mmCIF file of C-alpha atoms and ligand atoms in Angstrom:
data_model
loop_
_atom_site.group_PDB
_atom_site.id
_atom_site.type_symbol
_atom_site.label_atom_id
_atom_site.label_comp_id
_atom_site.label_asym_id
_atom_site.label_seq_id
_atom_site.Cartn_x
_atom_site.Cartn_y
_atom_site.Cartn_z
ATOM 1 C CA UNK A 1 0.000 0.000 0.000
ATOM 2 C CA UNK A 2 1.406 3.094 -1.049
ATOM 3 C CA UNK A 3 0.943 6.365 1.295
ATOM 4 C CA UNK A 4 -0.449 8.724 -1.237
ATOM 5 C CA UNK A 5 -1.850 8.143 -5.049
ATOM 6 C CA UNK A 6 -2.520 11.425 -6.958
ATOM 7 C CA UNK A 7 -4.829 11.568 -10.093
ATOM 8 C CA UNK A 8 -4.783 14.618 -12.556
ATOM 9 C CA UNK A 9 -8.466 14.496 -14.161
ATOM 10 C CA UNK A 10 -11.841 13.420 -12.682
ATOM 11 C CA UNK A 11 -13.315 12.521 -15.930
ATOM 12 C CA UNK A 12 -14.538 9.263 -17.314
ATOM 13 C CA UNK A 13 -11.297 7.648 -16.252
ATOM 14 C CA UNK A 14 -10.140 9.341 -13.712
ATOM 15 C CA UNK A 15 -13.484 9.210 -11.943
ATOM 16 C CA UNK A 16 -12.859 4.793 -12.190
ATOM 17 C CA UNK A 17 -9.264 5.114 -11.072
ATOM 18 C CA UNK A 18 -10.204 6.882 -7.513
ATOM 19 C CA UNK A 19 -13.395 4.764 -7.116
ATOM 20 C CA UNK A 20 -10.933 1.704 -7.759
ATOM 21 C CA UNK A 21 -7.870 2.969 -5.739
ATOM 22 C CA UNK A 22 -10.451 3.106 -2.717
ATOM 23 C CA UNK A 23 -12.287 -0.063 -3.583
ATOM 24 C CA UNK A 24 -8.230 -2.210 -3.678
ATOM 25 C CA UNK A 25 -6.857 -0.207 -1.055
ATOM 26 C CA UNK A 26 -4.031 0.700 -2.868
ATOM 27 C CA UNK A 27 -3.288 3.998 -0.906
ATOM 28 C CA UNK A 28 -3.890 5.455 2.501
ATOM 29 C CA UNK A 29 -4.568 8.773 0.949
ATOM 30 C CA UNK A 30 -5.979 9.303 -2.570
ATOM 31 C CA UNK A 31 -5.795 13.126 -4.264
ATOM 32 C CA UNK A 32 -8.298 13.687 -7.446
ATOM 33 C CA UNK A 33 -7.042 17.191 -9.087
ATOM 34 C CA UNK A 34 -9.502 18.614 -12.062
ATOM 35 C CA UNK A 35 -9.879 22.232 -13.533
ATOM 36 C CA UNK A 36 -14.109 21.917 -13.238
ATOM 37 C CA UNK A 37 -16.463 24.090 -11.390
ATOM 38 C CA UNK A 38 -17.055 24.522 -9.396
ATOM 39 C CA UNK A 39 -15.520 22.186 -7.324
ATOM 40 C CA UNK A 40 -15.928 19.094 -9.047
ATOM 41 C CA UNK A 41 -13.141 16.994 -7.633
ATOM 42 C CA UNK A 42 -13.834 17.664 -4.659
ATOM 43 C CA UNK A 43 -17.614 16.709 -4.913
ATOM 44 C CA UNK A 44 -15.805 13.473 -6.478
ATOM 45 C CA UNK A 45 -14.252 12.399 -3.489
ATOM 46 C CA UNK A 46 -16.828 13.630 -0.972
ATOM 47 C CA UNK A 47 -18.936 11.764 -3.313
ATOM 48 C CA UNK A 48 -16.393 8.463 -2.710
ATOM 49 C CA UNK A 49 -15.846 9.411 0.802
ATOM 50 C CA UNK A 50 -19.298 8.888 1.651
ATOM 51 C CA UNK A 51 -19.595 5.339 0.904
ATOM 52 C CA UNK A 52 -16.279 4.209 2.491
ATOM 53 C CA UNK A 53 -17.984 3.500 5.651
ATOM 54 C CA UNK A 54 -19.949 0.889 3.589
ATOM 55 C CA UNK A 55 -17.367 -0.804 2.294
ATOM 56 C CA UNK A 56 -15.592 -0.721 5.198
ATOM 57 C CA UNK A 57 -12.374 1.502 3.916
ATOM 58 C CA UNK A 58 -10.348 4.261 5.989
ATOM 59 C CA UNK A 59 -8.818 6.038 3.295
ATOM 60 C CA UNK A 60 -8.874 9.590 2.979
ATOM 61 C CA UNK A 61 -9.867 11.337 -0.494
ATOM 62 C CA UNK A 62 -9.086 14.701 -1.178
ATOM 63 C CA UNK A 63 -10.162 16.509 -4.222
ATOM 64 C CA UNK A 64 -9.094 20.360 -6.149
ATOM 65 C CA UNK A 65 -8.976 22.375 -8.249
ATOM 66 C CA UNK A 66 -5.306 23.418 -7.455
ATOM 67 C CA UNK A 67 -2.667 21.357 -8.234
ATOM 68 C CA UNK A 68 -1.096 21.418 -4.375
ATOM 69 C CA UNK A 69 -3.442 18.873 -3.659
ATOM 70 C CA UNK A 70 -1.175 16.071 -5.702
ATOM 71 C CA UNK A 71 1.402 17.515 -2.624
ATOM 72 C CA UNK A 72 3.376 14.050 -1.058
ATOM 73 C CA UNK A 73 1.915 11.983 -4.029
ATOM 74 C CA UNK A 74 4.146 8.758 -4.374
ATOM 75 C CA UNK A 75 2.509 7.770 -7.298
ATOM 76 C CA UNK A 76 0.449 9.824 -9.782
ATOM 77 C CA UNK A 77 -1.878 8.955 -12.502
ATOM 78 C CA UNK A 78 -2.607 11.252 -15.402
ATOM 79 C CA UNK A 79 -5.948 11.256 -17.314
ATOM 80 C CA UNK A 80 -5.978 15.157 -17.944
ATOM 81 C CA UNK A 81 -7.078 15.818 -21.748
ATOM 82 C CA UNK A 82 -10.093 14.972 -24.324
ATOM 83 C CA UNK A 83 -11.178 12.119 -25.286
ATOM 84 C CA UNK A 84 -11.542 11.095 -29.174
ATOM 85 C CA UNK A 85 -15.452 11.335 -29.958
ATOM 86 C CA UNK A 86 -17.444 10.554 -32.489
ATOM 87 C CA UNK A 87 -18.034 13.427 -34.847
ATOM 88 C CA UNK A 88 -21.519 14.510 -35.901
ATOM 89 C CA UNK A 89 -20.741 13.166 -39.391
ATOM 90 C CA UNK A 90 -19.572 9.558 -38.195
ATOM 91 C CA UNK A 91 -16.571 9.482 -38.500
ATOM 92 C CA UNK A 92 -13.901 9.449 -35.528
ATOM 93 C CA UNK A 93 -10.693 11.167 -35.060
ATOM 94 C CA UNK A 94 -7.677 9.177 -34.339
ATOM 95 C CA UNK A 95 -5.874 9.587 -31.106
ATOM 96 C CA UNK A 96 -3.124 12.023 -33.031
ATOM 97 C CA UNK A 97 -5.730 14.524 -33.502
ATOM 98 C CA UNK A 98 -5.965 15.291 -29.988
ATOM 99 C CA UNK A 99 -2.265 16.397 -30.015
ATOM 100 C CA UNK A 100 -2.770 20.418 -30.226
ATOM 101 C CA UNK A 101 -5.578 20.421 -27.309
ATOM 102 C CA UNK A 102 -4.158 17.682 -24.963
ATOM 103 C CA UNK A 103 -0.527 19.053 -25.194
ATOM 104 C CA UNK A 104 -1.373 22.736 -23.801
ATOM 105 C CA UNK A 105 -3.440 21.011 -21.020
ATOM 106 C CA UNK A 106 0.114 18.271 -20.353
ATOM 107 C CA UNK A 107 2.456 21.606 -20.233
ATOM 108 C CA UNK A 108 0.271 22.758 -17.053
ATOM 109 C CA UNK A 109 -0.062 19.264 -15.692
ATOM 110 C CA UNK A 110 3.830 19.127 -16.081
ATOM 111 C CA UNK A 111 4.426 22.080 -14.133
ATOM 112 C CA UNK A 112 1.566 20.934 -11.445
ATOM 113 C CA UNK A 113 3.445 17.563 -10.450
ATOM 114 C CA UNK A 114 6.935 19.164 -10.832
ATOM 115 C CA UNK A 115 5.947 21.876 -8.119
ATOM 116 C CA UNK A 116 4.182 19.861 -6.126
ATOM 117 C CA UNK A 117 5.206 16.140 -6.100
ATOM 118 C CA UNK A 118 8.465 16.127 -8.353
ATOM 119 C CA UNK A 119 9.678 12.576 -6.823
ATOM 120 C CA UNK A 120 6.778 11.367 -8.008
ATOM 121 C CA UNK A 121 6.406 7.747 -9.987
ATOM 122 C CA UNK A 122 4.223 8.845 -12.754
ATOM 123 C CA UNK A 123 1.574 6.897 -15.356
ATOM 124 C CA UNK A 124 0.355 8.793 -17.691
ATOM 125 C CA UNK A 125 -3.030 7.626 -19.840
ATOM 126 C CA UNK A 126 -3.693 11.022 -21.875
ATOM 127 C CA UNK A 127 -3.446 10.604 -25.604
ATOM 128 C CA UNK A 128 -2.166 10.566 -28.075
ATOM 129 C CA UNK A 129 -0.051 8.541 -25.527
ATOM 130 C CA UNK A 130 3.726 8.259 -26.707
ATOM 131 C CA UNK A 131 3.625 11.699 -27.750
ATOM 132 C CA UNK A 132 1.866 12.890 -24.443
ATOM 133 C CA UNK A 133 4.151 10.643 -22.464
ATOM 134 C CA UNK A 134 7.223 12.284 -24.078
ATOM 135 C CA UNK A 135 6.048 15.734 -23.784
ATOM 136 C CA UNK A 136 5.620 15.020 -19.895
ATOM 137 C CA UNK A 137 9.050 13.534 -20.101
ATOM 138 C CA UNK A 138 10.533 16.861 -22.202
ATOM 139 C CA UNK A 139 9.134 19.095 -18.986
ATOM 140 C CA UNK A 140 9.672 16.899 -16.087
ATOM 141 C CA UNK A 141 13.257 15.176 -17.525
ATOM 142 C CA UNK A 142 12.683 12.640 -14.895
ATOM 143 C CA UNK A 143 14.430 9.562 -14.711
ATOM 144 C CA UNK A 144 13.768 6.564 -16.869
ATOM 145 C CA UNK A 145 12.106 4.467 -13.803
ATOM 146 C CA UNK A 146 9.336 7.321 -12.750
ATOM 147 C CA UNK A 147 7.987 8.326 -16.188
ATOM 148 C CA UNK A 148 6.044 5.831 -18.242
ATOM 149 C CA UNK A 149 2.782 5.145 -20.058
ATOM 150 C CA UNK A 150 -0.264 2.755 -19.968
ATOM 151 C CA UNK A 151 -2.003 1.764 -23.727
ATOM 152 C CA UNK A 152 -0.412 -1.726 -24.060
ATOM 153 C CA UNK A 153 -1.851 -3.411 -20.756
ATOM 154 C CA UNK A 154 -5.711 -2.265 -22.221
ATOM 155 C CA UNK A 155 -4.182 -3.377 -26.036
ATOM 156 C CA UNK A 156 -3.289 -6.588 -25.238
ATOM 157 C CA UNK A 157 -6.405 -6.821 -22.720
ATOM 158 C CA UNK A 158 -8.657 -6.352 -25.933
ATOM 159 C CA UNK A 159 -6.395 -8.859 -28.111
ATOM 160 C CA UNK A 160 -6.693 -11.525 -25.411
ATOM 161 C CA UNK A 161 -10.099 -11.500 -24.876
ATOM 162 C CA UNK A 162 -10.729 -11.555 -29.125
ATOM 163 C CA UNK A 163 -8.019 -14.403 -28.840
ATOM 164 C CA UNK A 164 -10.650 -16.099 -25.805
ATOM 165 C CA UNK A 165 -13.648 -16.005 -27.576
ATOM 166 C CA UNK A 166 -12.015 -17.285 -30.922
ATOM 167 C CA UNK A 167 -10.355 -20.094 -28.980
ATOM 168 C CA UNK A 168 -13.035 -21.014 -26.808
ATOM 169 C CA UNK A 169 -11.133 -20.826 -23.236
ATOM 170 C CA UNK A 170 -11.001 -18.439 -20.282
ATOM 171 C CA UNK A 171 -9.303 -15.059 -21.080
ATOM 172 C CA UNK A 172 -7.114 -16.191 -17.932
ATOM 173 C CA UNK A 173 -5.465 -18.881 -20.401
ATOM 174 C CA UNK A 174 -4.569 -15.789 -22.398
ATOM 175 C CA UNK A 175 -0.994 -14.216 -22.667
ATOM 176 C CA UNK A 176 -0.247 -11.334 -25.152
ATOM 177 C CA UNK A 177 1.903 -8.384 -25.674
ATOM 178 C CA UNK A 178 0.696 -5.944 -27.479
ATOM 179 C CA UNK A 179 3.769 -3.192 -28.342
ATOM 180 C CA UNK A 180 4.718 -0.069 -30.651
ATOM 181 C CA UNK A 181 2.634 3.111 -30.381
ATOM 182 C CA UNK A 182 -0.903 3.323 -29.347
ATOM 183 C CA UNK A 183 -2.054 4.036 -32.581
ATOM 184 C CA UNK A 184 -3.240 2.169 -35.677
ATOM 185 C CA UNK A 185 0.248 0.869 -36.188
ATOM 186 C CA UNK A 186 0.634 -1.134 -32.954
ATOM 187 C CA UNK A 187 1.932 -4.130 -33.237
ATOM 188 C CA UNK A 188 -0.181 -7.209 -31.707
ATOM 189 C CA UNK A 189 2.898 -9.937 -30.951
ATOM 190 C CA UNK A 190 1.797 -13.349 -32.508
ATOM 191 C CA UNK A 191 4.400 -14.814 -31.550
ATOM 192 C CA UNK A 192 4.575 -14.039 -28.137
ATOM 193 C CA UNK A 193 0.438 -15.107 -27.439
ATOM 194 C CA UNK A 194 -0.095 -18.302 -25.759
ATOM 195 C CA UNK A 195 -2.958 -20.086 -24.563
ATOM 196 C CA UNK A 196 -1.841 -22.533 -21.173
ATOM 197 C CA UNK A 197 2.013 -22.569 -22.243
ATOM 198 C CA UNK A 198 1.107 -23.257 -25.744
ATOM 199 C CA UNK A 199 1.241 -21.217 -29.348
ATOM 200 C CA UNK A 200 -2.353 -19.679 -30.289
ATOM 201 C CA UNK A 201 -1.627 -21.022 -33.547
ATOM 202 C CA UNK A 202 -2.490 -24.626 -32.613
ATOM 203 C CA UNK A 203 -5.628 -22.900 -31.320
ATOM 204 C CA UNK A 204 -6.956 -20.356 -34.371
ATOM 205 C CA UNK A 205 -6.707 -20.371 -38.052
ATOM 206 C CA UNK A 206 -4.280 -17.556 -39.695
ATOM 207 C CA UNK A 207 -6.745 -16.005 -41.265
ATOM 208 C CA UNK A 208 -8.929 -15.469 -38.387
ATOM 209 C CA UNK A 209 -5.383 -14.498 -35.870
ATOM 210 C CA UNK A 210 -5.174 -11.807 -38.371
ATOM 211 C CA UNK A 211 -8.976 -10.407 -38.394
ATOM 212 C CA UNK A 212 -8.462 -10.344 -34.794
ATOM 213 C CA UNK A 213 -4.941 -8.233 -34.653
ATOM 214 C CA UNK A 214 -6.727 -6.347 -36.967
ATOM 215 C CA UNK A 215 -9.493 -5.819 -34.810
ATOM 216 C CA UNK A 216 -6.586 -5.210 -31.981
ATOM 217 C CA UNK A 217 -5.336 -2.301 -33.816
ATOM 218 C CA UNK A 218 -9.029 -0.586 -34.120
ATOM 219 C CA UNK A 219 -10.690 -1.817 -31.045
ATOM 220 C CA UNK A 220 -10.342 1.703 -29.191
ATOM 221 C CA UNK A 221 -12.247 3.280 -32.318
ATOM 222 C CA UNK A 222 -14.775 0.590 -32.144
ATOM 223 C CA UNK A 223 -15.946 1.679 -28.798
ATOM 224 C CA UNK A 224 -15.669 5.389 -29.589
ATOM 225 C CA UNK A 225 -17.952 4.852 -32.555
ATOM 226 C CA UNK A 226 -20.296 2.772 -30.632
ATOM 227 C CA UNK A 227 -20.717 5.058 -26.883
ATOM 228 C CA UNK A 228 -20.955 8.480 -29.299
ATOM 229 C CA UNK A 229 -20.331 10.432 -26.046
ATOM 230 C CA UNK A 230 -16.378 9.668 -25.618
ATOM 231 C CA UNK A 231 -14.109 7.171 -25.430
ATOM 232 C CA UNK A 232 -13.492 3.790 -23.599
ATOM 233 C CA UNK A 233 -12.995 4.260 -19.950
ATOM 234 C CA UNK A 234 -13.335 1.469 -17.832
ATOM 235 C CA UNK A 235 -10.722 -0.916 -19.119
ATOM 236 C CA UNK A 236 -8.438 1.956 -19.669
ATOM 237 C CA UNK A 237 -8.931 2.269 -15.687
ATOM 238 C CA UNK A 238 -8.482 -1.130 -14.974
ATOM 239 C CA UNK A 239 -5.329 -1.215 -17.315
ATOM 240 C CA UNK A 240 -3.340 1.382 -15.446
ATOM 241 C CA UNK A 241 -4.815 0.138 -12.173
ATOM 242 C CA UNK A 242 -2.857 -2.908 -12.969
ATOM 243 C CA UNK A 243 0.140 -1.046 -13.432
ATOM 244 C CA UNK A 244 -0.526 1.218 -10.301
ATOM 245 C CA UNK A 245 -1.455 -2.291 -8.048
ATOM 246 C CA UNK A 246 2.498 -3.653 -9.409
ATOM 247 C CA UNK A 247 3.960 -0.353 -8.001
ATOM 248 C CA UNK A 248 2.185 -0.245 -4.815
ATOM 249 C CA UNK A 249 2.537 -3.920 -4.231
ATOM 250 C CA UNK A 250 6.214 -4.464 -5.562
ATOM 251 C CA UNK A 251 5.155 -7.255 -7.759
ATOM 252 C CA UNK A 252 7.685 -7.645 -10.510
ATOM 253 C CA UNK A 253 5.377 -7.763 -13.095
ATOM 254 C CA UNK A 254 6.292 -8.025 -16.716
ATOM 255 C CA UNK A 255 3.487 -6.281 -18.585
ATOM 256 C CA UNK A 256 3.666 -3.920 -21.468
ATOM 257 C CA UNK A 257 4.770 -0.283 -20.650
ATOM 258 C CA UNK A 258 5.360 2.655 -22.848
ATOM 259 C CA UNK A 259 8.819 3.092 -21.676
ATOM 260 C CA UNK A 260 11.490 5.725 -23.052
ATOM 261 C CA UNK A 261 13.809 3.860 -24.935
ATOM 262 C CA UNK A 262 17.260 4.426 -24.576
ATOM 263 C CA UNK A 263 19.331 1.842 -27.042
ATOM 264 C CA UNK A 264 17.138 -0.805 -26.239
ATOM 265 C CA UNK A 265 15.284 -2.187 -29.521
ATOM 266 C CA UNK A 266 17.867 0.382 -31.535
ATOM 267 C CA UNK A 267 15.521 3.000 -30.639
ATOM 268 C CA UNK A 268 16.618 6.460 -28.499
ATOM 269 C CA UNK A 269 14.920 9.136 -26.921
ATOM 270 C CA UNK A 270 11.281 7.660 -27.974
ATOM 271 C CA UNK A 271 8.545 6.294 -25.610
ATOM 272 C CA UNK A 272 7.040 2.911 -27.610
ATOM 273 C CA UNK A 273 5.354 0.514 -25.712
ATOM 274 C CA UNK A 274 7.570 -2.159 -24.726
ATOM 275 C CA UNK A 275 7.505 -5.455 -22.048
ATOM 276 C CA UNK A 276 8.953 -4.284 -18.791
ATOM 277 C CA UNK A 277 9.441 -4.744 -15.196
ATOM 278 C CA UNK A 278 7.369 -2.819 -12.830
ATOM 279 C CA UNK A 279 7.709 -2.913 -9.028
ATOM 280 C CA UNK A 280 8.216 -0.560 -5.995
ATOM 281 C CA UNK A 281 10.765 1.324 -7.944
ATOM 282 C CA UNK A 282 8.295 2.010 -10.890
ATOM 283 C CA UNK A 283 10.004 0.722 -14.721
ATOM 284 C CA UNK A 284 12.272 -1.129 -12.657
ATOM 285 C CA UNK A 285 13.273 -3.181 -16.045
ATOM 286 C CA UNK A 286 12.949 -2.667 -19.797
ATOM 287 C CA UNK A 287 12.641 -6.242 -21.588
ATOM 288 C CA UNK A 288 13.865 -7.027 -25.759
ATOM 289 C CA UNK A 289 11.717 -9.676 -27.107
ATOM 290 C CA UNK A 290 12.889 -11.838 -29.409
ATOM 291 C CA UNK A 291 10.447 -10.842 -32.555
ATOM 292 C CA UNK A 292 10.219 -12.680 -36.157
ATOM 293 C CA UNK A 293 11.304 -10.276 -39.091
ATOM 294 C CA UNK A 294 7.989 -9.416 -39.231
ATOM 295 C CA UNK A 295 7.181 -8.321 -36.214
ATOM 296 C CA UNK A 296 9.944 -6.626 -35.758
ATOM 297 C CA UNK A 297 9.370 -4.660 -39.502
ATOM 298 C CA UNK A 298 5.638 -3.614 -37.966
ATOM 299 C CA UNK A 299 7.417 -2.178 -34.457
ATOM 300 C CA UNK A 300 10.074 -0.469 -36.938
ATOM 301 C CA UNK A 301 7.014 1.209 -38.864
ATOM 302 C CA UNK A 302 5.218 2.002 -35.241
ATOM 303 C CA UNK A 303 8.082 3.734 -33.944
ATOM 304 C CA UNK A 304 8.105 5.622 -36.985
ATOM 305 C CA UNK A 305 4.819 6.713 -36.763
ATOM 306 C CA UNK A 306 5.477 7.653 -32.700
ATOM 307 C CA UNK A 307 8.753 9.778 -34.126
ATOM 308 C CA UNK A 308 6.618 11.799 -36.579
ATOM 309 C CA UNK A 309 4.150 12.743 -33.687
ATOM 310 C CA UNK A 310 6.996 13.302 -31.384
ATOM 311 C CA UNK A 311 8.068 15.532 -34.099
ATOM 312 C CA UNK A 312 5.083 17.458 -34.046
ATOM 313 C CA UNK A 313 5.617 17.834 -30.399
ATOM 314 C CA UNK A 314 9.006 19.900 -30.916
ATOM 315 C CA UNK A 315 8.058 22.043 -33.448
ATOM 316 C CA UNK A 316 4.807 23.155 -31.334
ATOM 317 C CA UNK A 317 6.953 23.553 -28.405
ATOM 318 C CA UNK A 318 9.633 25.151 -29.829
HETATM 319 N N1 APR B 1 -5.730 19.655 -15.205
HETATM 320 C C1 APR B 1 -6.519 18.689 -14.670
HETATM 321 N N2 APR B 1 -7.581 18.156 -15.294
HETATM 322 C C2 APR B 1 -7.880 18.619 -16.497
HETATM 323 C C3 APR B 1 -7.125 19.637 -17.144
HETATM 324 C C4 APR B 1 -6.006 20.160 -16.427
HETATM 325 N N3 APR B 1 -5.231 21.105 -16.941
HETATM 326 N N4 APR B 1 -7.692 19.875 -18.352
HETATM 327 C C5 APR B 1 -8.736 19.040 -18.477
HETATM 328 N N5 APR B 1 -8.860 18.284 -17.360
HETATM 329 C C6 APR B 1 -9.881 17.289 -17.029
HETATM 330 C C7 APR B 1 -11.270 17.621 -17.590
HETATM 331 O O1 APR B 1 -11.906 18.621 -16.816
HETATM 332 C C8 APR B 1 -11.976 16.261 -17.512
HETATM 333 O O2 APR B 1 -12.709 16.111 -16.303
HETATM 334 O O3 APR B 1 -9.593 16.018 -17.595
HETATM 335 C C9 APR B 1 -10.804 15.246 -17.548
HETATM 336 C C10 APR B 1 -10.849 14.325 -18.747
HETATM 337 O O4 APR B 1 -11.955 13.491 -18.596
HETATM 338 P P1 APR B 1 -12.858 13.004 -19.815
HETATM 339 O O5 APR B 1 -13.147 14.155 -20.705
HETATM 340 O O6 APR B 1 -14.000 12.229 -19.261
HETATM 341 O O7 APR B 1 -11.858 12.028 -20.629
HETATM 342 P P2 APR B 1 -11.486 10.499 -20.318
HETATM 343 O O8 APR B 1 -12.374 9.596 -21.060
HETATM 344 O O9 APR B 1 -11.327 10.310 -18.851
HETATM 345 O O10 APR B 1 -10.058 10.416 -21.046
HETATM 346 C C11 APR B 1 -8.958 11.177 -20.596
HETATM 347 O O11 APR B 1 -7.329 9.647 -21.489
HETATM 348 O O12 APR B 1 -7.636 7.737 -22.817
HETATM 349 C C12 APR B 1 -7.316 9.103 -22.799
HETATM 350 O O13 APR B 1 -8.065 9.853 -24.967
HETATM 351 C C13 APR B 1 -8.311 9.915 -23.570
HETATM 352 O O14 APR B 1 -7.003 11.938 -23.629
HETATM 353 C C14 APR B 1 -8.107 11.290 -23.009
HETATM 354 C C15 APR B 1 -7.792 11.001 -21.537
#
């Protein structure tokens, strides 16, 4: 149990991450910070507050509209930004559209945690998430361990269950890595995704392992075009509430983490999601994975595609 978990953002997702921190007990004191009148984070966690006695939890939740209240954080979790939506039209924006809006909003959330909590391990869900992640990283030039991203636990939470259904079994039989940006170029690892021990080939056809990385790549759009008010919340909740429960619990767990790369898979300077360690000491590890050619072609072409947003990045901040 950590002593305090901060969250930046008391939307959709931020609004499941406190709920859940209190619910797991993975804090003694939980902070919700959100710009919304008029004092919306704080009616939050009142909100949250008021049901602890029925569950049975002493944790303390404060919420803000100020950024002090992240003060002490050991961990923070940031959901600040907008969510792709549906447009009037039908058609949906991809996560890179979001860049202009959500990076003015990560510049103040940058400054927020550096004056307030700058020893801070941080997650960071906003998107478009490499290029969000590095922009926090550009500000905050923290070290490799206490600055990472969450996309690839939800990504390879959507390709296992696709993988479950196809197959039959449990999505507990499931293991995937999904890695590269979170974007339509991710790359869903075939040959890492085993069902019990053994290959998923022995389990689905090709043709239908590709449908479903296909499916993979385009499952966050799916959802946005089906809710028409935002985007996918919950699992992107549970997903970094998996990487907070590692931290706070010093599990060791190998899961997927957009990680800044530095040498490791011949990339430097870049956040790509990548298999890594994570434990008291936040990224404690970054894992290579042995990929086929092509695999390792489609993370080449991902981290391509992160380096051209990252690119944007450092021409709007100058
Ligand atoms: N500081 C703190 N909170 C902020 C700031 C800021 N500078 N600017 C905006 N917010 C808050 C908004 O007031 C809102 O309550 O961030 C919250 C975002 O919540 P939602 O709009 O419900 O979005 P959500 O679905 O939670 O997604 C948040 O994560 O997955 C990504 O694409 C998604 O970028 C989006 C982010």
């Amino acid at each position: 149990m950590l002593k305090k978990i901060g969250v930046v953002g008391g939307g959709n997702i931020g609004g499941v991450l406190i709920q859940e921190i209190t619910r797991r007990k993975l804090a003694r004191e939980v902070a919700l910070m959100d710009i919304l009148p008029p004092d919306f984070a704080a009616g939050k966690c009142l909100d949250i507050s008021e049901g602890t006695p029925i569950i049975g939890v002493d944790i303390t939740l404060t919420g803000g509209k100020d950024y002090d209240v992240l003060a002490g954080a050991d961990l923070i979790i940031n959901t600040a930004g907008v969510p792709r939506k549906k447009r009037p039209d039908g058609t949906i924006p991809t996560r890179e559209e979001l860049l202009k809006t959500n990076l003015a909003i990560t510049s103040k959330v940058a400054a927020g945690i550096m004056e307030n909590a700058p020893e801070a391990i941080v997650i960071s869900i906003a998107n478009p998430l490499d290029a969000i992640v590095y922009t926090l990283h550009k500000k905050m030039n923290p070290s490799k361990n206490r600055l990472f991203g969450m996309a690839g636990v939800l990504d390879s939470a959507r390709y296992r269950l696709f993988v479950a259904r196809a197959a039959g079994v449990s999505v507990d039989n499931v293991e995937a890595l999904v890695l590269g940006g979170h974007g339509d170029t991710m790359v869903p690892v075939r040959s890492c995704c085993r069902i019990a021990g053994m290959s998923v080939e022995k389990f689905i056809a090709a043709d239908e392992l590709e449908k479903i990385e296909t499916r993979t790549r385009k499952a966050g759009a799916e959802v946005v075009g089906m809710l028409g008010t935002g985007s996918a919340f919950v699992s992107p909740a549970w997903a970094a509430l998996e990487m907070a429960g590692a931290v706070a619990y010093d599990r060791k767990k190998v899961m997927p983490v957009c990680a800044r790369l530095e040498g490791e898979y011949g990339v430097d300077g870049l956040f790509v999601g990548v298999p890594g360690v994570l434990g008291a000491g936040g990224l404690e590890k970054v894992i290579e994975v042995d990929l086929t050619a092509s695999e390792k072609e489609a993370l080449d072409r991902s981290v391509e595609a992160v380096r051209s947003t990252c690119a944007e990045v450092d021409a709007m901040l100058g």
